[in-house]
C-alpha positions as a Markdown table, in Angstrom:
| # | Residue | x | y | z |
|---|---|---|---|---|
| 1 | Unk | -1.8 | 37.3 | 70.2 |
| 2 | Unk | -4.9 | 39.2 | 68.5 |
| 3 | Unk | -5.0 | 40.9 | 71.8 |
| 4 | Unk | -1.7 | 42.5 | 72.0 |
| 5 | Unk | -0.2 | 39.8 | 74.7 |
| 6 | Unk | 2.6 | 37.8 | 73.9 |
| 7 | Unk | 3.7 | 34.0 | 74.9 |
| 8 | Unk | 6.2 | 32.1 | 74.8 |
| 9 | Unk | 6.1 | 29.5 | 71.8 |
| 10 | Unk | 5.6 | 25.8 | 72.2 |
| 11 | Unk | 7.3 | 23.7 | 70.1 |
| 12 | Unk | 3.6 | 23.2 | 67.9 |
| 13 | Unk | 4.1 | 26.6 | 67.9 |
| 14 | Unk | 7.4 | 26.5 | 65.6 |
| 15 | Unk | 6.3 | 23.5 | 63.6 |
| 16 | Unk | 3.3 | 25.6 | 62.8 |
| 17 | Unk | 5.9 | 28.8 | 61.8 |
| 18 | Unk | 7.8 | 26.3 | 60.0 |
| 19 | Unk | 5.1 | 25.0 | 57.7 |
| 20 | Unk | 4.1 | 27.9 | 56.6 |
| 21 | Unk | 7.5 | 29.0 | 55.4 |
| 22 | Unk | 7.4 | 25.7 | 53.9 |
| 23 | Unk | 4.0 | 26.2 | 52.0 |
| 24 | Unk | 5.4 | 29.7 | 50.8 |
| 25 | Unk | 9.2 | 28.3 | 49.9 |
| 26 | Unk | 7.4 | 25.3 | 48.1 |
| 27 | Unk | 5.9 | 28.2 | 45.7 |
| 28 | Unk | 8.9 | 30.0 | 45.1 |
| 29 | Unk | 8.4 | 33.1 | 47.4 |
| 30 | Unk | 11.8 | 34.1 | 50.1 |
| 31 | Unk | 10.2 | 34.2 | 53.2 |
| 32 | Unk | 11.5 | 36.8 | 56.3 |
| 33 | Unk | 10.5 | 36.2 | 59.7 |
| 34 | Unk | 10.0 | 39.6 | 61.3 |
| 35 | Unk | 10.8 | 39.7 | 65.1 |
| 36 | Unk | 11.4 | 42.6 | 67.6 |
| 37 | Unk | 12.6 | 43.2 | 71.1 |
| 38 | Unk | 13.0 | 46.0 | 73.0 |
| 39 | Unk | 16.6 | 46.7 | 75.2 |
| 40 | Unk | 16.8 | 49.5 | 77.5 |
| 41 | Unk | 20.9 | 48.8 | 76.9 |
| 42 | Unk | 23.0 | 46.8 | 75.4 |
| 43 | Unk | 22.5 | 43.0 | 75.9 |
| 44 | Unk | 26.3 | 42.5 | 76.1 |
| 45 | Unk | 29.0 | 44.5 | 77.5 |
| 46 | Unk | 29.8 | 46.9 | 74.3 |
| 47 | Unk | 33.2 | 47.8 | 76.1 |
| 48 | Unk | 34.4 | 44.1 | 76.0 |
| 49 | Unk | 36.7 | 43.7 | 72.9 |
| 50 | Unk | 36.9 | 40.4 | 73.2 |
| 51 | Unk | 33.4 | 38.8 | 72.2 |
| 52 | Unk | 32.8 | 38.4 | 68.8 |
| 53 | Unk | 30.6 | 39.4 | 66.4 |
| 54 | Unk | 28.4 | 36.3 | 66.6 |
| 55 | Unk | 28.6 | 36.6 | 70.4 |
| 56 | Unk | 27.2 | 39.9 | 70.3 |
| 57 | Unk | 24.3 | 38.7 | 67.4 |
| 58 | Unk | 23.1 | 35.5 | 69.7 |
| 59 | Unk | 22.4 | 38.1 | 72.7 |
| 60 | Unk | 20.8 | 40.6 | 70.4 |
| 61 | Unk | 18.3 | 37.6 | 69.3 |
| 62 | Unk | 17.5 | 36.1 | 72.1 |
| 63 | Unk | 13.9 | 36.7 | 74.0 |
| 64 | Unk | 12.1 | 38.1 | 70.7 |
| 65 | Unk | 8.7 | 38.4 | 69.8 |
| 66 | Unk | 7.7 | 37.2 | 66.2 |
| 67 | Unk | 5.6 | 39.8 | 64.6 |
| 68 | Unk | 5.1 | 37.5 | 61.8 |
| 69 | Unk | 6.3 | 36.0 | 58.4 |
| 70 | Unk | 6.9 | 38.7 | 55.1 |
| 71 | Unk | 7.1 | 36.6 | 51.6 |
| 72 | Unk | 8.3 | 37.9 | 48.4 |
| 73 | Unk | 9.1 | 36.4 | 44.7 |
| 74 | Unk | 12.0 | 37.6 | 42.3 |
| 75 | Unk | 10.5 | 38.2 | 39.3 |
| 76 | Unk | 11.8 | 36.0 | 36.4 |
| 77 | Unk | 14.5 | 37.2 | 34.3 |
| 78 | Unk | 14.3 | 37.6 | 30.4 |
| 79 | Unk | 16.1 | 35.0 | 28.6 |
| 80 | Unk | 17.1 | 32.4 | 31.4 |
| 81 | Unk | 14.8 | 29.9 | 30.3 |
| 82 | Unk | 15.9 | 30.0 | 26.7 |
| 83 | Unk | 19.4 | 30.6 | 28.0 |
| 84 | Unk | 18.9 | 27.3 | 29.9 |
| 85 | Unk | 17.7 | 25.1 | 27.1 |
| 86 | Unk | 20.5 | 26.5 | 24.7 |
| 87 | Unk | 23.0 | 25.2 | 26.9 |
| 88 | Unk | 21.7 | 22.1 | 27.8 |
| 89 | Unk | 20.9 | 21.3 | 23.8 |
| 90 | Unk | 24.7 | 22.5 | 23.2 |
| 91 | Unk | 25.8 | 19.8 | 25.7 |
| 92 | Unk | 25.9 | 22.2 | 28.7 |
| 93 | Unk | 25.4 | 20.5 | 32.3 |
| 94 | Unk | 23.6 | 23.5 | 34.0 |
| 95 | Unk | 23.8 | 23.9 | 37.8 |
| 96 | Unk | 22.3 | 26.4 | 39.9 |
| 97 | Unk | 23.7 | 27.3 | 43.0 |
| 98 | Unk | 21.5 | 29.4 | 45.6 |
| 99 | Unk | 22.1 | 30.4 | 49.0 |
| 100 | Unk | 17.8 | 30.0 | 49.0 |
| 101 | Unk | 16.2 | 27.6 | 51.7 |
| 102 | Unk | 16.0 | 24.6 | 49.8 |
| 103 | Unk | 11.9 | 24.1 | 49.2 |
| 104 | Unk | 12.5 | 28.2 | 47.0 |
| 105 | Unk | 15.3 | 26.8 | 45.6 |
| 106 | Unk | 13.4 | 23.8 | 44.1 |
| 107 | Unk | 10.4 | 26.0 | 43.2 |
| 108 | Unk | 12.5 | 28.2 | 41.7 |
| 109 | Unk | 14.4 | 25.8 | 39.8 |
| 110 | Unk | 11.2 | 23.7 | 38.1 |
């Protein structure tokens, strides 16, 4: 909040979050939620071998605060567009594969 309080978010909230990672993925940017909490210890029992790593990850992200949304774009690289049409005129099917949210990867892709 503008005034330093926090709340917790409704689910208008989210849909609100989610849009604009939409808006910025639709235009080819990555976008990074940035979100903090504090711990005074560990939020799991660091002496316990048996939890996992993803059990240890889902109680380090629980109760955070979103500080906001960061969005960056990958600069094109030389050549790929020529590269692209080359193969496809040779009788290449070219795929991209992309571990990108869908909306960048479609942005990026046209």
């Amino acid at each position: 909040m503008e005034d330093g309080s926090t709340k917790q978010m409704t689910e208008q909230d989210k849909q609100e979050v989610l849009n604009i990672v939409d808006k910025y993925s639709s235009r080819a940017l990555r976008v990074l939620a940035i979100a903090v909490r504090t711990f005074e210890g560990m939020p799991f029992d660091a002496s316990n071998e048996d939890l996992t790593t993803d059990q240890k990850f889902e109680a380090c992200r629980s109760n955070l605060t979103l500080m906001g949304l960061v969005a960056s774009i990958d600069p094109d690289r030389d050549g790929v567009p020529q590269s692209v049409l080359a193969a496809r005129g040779a009788g290449i099917r070219v795929v991209m594969i992309t571990g990108d949210y869908l909306k960048t990867a479609i942005a990026i892709a046209h």
